[in-house]
XYZ file of C-alpha atoms in Angstrom:
552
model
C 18.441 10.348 26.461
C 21.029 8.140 25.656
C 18.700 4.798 26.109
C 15.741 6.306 23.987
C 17.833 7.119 21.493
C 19.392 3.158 21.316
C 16.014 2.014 21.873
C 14.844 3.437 18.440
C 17.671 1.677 16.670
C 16.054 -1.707 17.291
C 12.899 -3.153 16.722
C 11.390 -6.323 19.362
C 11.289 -9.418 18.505
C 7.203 -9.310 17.582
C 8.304 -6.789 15.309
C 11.078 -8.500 13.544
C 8.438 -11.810 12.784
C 5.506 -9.874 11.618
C 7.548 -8.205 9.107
C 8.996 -11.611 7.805
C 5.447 -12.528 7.672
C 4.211 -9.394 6.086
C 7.252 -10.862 3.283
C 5.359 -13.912 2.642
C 2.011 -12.757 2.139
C 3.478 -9.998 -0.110
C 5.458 -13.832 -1.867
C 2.359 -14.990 -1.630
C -0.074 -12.355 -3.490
C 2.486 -11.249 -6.246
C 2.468 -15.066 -6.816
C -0.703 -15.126 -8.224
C -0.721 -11.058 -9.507
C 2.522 -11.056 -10.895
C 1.456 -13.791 -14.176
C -1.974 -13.359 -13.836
C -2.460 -11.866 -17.129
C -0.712 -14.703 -18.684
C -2.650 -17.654 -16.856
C -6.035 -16.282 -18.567
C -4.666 -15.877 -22.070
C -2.907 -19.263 -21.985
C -5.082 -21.546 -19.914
C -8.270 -19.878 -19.733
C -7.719 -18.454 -23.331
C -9.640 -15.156 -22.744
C -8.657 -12.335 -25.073
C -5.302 -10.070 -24.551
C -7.748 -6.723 -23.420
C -10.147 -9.022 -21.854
C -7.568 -10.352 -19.376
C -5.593 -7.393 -19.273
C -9.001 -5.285 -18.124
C -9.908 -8.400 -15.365
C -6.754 -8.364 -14.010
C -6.084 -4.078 -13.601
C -9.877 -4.346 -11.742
C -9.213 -7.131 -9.747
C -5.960 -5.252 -8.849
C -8.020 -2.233 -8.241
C -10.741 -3.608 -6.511
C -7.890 -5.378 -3.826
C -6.258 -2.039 -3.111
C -9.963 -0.703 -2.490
C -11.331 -3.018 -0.612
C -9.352 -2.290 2.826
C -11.242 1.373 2.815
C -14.578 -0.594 3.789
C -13.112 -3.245 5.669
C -11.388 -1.025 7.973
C -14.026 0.900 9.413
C -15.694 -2.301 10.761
C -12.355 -3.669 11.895
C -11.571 -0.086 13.904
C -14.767 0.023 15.193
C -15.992 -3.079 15.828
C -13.035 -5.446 15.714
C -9.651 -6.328 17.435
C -6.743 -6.606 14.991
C -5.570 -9.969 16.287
C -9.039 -11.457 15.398
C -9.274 -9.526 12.159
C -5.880 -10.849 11.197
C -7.030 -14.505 11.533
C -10.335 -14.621 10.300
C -9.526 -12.142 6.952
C -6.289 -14.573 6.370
C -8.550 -17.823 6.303
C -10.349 -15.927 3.731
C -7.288 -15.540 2.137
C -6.129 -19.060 2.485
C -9.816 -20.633 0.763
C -9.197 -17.863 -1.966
C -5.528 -19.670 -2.704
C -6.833 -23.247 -2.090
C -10.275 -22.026 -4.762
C -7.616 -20.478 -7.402
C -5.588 -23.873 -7.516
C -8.042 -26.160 -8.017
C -9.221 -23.952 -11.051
C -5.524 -24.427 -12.215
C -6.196 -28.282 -11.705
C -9.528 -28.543 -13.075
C -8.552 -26.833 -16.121
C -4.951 -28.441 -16.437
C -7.478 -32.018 -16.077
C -9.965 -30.734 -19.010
C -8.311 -27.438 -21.269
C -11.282 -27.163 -23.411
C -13.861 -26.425 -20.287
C -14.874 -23.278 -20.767
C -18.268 -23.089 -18.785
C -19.861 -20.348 -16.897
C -19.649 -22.026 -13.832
C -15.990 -22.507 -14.531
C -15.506 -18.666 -15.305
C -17.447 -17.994 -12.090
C -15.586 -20.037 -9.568
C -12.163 -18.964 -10.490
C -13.262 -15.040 -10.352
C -14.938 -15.412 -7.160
C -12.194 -17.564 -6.026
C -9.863 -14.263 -7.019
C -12.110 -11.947 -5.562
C -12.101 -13.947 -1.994
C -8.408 -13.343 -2.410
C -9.534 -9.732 -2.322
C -11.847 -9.826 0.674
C -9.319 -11.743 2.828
C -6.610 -8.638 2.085
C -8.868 -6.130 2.636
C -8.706 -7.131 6.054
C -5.944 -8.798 6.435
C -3.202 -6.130 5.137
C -4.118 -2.735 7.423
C -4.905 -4.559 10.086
C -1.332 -6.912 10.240
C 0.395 -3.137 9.464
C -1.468 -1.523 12.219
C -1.073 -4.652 14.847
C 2.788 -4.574 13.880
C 3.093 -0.700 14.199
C 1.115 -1.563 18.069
C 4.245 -3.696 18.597
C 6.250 -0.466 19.529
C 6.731 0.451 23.080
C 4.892 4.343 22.669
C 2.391 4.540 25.046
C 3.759 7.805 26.786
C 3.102 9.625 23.397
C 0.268 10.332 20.857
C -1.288 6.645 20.654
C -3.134 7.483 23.678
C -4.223 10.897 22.838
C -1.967 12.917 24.537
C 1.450 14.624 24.020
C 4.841 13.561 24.872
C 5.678 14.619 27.875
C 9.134 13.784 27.434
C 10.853 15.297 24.028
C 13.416 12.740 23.823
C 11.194 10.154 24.589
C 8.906 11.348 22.090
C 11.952 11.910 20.032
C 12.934 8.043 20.082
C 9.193 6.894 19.849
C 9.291 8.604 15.831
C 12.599 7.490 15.363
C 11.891 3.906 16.059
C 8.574 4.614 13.691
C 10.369 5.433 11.063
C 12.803 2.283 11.639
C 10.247 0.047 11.355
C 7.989 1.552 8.401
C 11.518 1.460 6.562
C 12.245 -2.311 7.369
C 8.578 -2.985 6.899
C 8.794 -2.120 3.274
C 11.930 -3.909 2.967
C 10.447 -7.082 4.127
C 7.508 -6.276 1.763
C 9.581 -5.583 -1.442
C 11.843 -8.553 -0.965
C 8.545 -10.973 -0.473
C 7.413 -9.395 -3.973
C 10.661 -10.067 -5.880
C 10.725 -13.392 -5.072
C 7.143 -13.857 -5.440
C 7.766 -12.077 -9.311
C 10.914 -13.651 -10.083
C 10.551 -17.086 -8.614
C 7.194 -17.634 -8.992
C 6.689 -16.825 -12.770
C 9.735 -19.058 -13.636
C 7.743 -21.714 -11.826
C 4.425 -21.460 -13.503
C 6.420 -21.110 -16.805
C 8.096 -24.106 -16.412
C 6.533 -26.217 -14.561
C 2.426 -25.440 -14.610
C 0.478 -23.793 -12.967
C -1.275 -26.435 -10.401
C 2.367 -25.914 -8.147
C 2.714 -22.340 -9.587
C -0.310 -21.484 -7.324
C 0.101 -23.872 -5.034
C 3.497 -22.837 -3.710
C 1.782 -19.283 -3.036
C -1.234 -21.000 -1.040
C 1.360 -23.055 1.171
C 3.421 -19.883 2.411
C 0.310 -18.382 3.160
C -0.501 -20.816 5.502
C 2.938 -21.266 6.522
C 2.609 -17.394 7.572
C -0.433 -17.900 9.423
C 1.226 -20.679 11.632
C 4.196 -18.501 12.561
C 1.677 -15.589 13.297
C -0.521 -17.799 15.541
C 2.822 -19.158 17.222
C 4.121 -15.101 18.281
C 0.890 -14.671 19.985
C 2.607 -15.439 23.627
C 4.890 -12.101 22.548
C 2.675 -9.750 21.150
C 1.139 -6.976 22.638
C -2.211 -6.483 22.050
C -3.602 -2.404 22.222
C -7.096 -1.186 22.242
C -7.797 2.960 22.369
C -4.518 3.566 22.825
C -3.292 1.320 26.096
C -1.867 -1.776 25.678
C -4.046 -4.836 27.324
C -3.227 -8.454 27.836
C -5.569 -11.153 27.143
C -5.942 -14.486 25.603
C -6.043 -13.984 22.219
C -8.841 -16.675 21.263
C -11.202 -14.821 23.581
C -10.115 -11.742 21.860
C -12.044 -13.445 18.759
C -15.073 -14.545 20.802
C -15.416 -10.913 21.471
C -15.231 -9.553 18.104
C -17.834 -11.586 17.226
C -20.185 -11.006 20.026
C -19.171 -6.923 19.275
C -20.413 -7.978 15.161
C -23.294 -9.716 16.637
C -24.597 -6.786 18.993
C -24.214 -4.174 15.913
C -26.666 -5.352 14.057
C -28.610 -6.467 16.733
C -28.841 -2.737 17.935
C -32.249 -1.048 16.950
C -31.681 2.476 18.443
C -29.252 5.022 19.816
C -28.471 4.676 23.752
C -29.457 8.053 24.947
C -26.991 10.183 26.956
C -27.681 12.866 29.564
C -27.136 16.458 28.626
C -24.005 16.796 30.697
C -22.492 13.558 29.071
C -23.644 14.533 26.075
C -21.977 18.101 26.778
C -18.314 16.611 28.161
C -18.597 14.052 24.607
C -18.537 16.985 22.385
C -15.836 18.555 23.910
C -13.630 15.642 23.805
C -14.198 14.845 20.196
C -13.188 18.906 19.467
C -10.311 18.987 22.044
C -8.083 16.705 22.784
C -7.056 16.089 26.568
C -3.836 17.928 28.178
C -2.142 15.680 30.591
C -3.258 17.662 33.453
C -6.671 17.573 32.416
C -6.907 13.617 32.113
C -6.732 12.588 35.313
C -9.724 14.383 36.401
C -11.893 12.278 33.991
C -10.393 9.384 33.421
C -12.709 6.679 33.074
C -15.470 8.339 31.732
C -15.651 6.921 28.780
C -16.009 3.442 30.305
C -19.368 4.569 32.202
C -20.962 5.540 29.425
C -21.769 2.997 26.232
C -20.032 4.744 22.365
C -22.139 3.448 19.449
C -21.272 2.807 16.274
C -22.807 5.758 14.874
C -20.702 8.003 17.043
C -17.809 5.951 15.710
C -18.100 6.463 12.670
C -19.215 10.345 12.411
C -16.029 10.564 14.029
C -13.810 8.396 11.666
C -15.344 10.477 9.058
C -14.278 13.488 10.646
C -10.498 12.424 10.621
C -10.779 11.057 6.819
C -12.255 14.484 5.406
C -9.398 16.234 7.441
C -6.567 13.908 5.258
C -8.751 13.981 1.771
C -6.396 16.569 0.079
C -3.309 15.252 0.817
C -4.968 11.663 -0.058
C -6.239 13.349 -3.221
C -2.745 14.821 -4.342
C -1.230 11.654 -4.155
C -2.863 9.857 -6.644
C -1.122 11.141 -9.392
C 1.711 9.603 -7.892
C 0.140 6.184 -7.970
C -1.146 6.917 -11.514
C 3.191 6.991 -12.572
C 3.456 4.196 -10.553
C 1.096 2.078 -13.411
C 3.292 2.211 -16.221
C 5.703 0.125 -15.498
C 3.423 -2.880 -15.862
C 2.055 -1.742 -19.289
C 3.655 0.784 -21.562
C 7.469 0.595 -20.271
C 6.987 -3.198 -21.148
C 5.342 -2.730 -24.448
C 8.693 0.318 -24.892
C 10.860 -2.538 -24.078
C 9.288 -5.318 -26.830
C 10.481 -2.982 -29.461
C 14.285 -2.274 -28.345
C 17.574 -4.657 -28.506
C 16.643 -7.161 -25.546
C 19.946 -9.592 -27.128
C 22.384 -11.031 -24.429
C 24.945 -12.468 -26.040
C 24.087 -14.798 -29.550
C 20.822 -16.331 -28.476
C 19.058 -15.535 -24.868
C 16.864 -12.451 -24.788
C 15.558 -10.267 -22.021
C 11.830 -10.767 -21.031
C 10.671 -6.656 -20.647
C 8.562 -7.641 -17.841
C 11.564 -8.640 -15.758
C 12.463 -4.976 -16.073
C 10.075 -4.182 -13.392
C 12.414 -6.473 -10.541
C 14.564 -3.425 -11.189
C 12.098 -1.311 -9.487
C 11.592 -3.300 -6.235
C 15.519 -4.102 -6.587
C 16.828 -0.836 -5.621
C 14.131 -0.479 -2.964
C 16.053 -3.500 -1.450
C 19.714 -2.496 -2.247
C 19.174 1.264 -1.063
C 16.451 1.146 1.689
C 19.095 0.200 4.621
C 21.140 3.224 3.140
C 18.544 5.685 3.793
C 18.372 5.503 7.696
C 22.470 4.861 7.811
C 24.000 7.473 5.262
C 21.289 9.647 3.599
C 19.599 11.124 7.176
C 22.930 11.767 8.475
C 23.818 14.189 5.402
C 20.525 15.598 5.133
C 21.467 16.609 8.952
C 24.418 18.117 7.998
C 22.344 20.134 5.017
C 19.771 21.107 6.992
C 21.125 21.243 10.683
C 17.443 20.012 11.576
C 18.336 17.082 13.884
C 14.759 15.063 12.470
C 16.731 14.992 9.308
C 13.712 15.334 7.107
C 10.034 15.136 7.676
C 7.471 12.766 6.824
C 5.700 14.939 4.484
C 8.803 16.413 3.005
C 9.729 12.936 2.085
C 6.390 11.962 0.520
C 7.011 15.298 -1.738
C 10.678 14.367 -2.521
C 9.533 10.941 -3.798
C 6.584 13.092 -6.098
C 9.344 14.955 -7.557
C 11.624 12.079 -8.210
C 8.457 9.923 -10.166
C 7.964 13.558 -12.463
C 11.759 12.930 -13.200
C 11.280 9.498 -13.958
C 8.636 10.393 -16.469
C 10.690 12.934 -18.404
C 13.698 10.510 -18.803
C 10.515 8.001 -20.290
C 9.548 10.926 -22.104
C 12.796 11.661 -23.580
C 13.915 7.941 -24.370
C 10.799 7.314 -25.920
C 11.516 10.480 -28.549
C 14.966 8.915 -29.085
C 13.550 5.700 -29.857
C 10.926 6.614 -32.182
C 13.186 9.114 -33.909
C 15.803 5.950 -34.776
C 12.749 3.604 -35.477
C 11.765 6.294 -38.673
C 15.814 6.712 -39.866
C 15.957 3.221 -40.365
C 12.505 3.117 -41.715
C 10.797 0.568 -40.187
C 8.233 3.225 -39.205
C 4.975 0.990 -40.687
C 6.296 -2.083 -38.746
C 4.802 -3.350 -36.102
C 6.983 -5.732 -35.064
C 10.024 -3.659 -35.926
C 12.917 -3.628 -33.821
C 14.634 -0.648 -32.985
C 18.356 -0.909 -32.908
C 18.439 0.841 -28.962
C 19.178 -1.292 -26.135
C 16.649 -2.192 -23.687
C 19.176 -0.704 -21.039
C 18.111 2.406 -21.786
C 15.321 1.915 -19.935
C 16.442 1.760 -16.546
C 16.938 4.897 -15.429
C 13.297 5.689 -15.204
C 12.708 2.073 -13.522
C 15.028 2.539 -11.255
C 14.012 6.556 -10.355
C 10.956 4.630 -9.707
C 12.032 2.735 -7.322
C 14.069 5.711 -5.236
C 10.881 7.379 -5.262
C 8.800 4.778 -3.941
C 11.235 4.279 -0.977
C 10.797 8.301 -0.254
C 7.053 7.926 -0.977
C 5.588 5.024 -0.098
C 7.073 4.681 3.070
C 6.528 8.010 3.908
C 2.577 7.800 2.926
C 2.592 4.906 5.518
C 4.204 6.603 8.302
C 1.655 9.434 7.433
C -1.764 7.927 7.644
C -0.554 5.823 10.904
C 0.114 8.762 12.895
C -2.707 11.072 11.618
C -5.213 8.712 12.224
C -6.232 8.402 16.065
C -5.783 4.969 17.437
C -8.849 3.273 16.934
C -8.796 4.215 13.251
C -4.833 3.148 12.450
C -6.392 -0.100 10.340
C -7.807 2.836 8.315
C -5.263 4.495 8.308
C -3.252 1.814 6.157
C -6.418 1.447 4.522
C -6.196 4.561 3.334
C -2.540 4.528 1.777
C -3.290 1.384 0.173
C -7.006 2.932 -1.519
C -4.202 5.393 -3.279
C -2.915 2.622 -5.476
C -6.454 1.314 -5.558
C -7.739 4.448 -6.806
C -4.444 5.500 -8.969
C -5.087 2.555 -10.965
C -8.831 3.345 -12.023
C -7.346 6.818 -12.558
C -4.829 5.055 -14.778
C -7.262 3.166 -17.283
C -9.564 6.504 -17.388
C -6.479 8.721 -18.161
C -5.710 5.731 -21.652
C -9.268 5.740 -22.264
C -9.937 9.560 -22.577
C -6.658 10.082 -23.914
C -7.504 7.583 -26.906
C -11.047 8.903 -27.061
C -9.452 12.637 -27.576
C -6.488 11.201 -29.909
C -8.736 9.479 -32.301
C -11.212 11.916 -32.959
C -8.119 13.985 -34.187
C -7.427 11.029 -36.499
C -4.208 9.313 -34.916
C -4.283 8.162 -31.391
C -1.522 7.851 -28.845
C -1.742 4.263 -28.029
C -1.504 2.895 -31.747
C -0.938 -1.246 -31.395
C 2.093 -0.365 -34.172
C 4.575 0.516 -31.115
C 6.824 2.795 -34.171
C 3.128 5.101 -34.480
C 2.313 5.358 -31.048
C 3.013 8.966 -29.416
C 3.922 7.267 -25.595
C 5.975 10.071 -25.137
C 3.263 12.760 -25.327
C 1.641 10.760 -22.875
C 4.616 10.595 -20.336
C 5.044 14.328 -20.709
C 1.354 14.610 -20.278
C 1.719 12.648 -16.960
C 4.515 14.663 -15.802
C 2.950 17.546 -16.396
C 0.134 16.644 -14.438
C 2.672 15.050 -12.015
C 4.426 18.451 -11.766
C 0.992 20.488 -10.629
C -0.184 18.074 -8.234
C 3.174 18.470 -6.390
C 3.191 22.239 -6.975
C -0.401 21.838 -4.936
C 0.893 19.113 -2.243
C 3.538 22.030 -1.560
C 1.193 24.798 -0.879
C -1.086 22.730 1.047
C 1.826 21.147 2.983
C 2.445 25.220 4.380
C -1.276 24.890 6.083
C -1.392 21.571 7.084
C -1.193 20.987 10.881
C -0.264 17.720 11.907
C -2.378 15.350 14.413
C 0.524 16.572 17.203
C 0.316 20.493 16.435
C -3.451 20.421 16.868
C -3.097 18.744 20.002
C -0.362 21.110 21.577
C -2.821 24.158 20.615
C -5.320 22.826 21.987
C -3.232 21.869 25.433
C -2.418 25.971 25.740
């Protein structure tokens, strides 16, 4: 009991590398996302919507992407492969968006079609290269834990300690997982935009290009370490055949022209495995069936779907969640142009750099949560697992709903001083309130992503069976993806609704807008999608319930 338990407190080497590389992609991609916006008003001179519309779809479209890349890389694929073939992508994405950044530093006036064209598509092979790239280095990281006695291959723990330790260490590593990611996106934020600011934007995409092939080198040089797991039982092999074979598997899919055809009593035992999942006693008697008779793809993926319709709702609740999570890019900045940004006689706060508060406290109080916050909720609850995954997920909905009433409420405040000193009709009017007041709801933020985010990660991975855990990942990043469509629909029906009543919310005079009916709109919504989450939380049955009823 005693060695499970220290066994969850640290993570193996193989671990510990592919979240430092996870860190540099995540340097890497908020590189280029982070000042995106500013590079195609500045050098490519498109229009402030214009850019501000290509860069929330581009966004969108790379948090989508991994929902059809996954399937194929589940069902088809080996991670390790996956990994190296969507990260050249990646690589030839960075290497297409600098030379834009050259081309048009070498000619500013160039403002052809073909010009236009090759720097989206060179964005948009960014996007490809993720969508394969991201689940799959999540999923082959998560492999990296020693739990092959418990539900990665199907079957229950037989062991509760062991089983016990297994979630523990879990938890552990989705927690310092996160913390690598968050502290690759500060730097990439901070670091990065002072970079292209000051010194172009040639090396201010360059930089992001070289540490993501800097990251692919130190991932090609763990592969002596890793383990390597296919339907749930770790295998070794070399991992350059491993990519031979995911593209003969590629080749033979499409090469396919019908369904094998089983026997009756195959065809029989099938069913019942996909309904009920084997007891312990029961596997032995039939192990190796599988292997004497061929799975399709189409089986595959009726299955896969099977498992995705069964997470939908709580998928579906938690967009509203990502949908808070988009203001802090748009209208907390545009708060924060209007409000006293002075630091002493003559340097002024940027409002954008507000947002490194968010991914700040994710860094500062992420180690705290596994060291001092489980402990005491322990004590509260006298439930040894502390607090569960999906309890988590709801304690970070709650704490975004708070963060939008405290927007809510400092927005009022502002726009009540902005008409006493009667600057109400200008634009450009500065509102004696200091930008300060602002972080409370950035930083509320950022305690409920740590609750949230890392609990929606935890969440998909061990719902998901184990040839589906890339989409499983796939499917907590398609929640941002989604929540950010959700976002630009929610301004654009808002303002269709606003205007027609002859003043609309999102007025470009900052003193006219009405941002804080919107936030309390948003909480509002916030506050019903959680009161749903909780009543569908008391009849959801988790992967390992279903599997211990079906074992009686």
């Amino acid at each position: 009991m005693a060695g499970g338990r220290q066994r969850a407190k640290k993570l193996s080497k193989s671990c510990i590398l592919l979240i430092v590389i996870s860190g540099m992609e995540r340097f890497a991609f908020k590189g280029v996302a982070s000042n995106l916006v500013t590079y195609l008003t500045d050098v490519v001179k498109m229009s402030n919507s214009s850019a501000a519309k290509a860069v929330n779809s581009w966004c969108g479209f790379t948090s989508m992407l991994p929902l059809l890349v996954a399937p194929l890389a589940d069902s088809y694929w080996d991670r390790y492969p996956t990994i190296l073939v969507s990260s050249f992508l990646y690589v030839v994405g960075l290497v297409a968006l600098t030379s834009t950044s050259l081309a048009w530093a070498r000619s500013p006036t160039s403002k052809s079609t073909r010009s236009y064209s090759f720097l989206f598509w060179s964005l948009y092979l960014i996007s490809i290269g993720q969508g394969g790239y991201n689940p799959s280095l999540q999923a082959f990281g998560a492999d990296q834990l020693d739990d092959d006695h418990d539900q990665d291959q199907e079957l229950p723990c037989s062991n509760k300690e062991e089983c016990k330790s297994t979630n523990d260490q879990k938890s552990l590593f989705f927690q310092w997982w996160y913390f690598g990611v968050c502290s690759g996106s500060l730097m990439g934020v901070t670091f990065m935009s002072y970079i292209q600011d000051t010194f172009g934007w040639v090396l201010g995409f360059a930089i992001p290009m070289m540490a993501m092939v800097l990251s692919i080198a130190l991932f090609s040089c763990g592969s002596r370490m890793y383990m390597y797991k296919r339907d749930g039982a770790f295998y070794n092999h070399k991992p350059f055949e491993c990519i031979a074979q995911a593209f003969k598997a590629t080749k033979s899919m499409f090469m396919t022209r019908g369904i094998t055809h089983l026997s009756y009593k195959s065809e029989k035992v099938e069913l019942e495995l996909q309904e009920k999942p084997l007891c312990r006693e029961e596997f032995d008697s039939i192990e190796g069936l599988e292997d004497q008779k061929p799975r399709n793809g189409v089986h595959i993926m009726l299955e896969n779907a099977k498992v995705v319709l069964r997470l939908l709702p709580i998928w579906t609740l938690l967009l509203m969640f990502a949908v808070i999570f988009q203001q802090p890019a748009t209208f907390f900045t545009k708060q924060g142009m209007t409000m006293k940004r002075n630091i002493g006689s003559s340097f002024k706060i940027p409002p954008a750099t507000l947002q490194s508060a968010i991914t700040l406290s994710i860094i500062l109080l992420m180690p705290l949560y596994d060291k001092i916050l489980i402990p005491i909720i322990r004590l509260i609850t006298c439930d040894e697992k502390g607090i569960s995954v999906m309890k988590r997920m709801g304690i970070g909905m709650f704490l975004s709903i708070i963060a939008m009433v405290i927007a809510a409420i400092v927005e009022t405040k502002r726009l009540e001083i902005s008409r006493k000193i009667g600057n109400f009709e200008s634009p450009s009017g500065t509102v004696p309130l200091s930008i300060f007041w602002l972080l409370p709801q950035y930083i509320l933020l950022g305690v409920s992503d740590i609750f949230t985010v890392v609990g929606m990660q935890e969440f998909f991975y061990n719902e998901v069976p184990v040839r589906m855990r890339t989409m499983g990942f796939a499917l907590y990043t398609s929640v941002f993806g989604v929540g950010s469509f959700l976002s630009a629909l929610s301004i654009s029906l808002v303002e269709i609704f606003t205007s027609s009543k002859g003043h609309s919310w999102f007025s470009d005079n900052m003193n006219e807008a009405c941002l804080d009916k919107f936030y309390w709109l948003l909480a509002l919504l916030g506050a019903l999608s959680l009161l749903l989450y909780v009543v569908l939380c008391k009849c959801y049955k988790s992967r390992t319930e279903l599997e211990s009823e079906n074992c009686k």
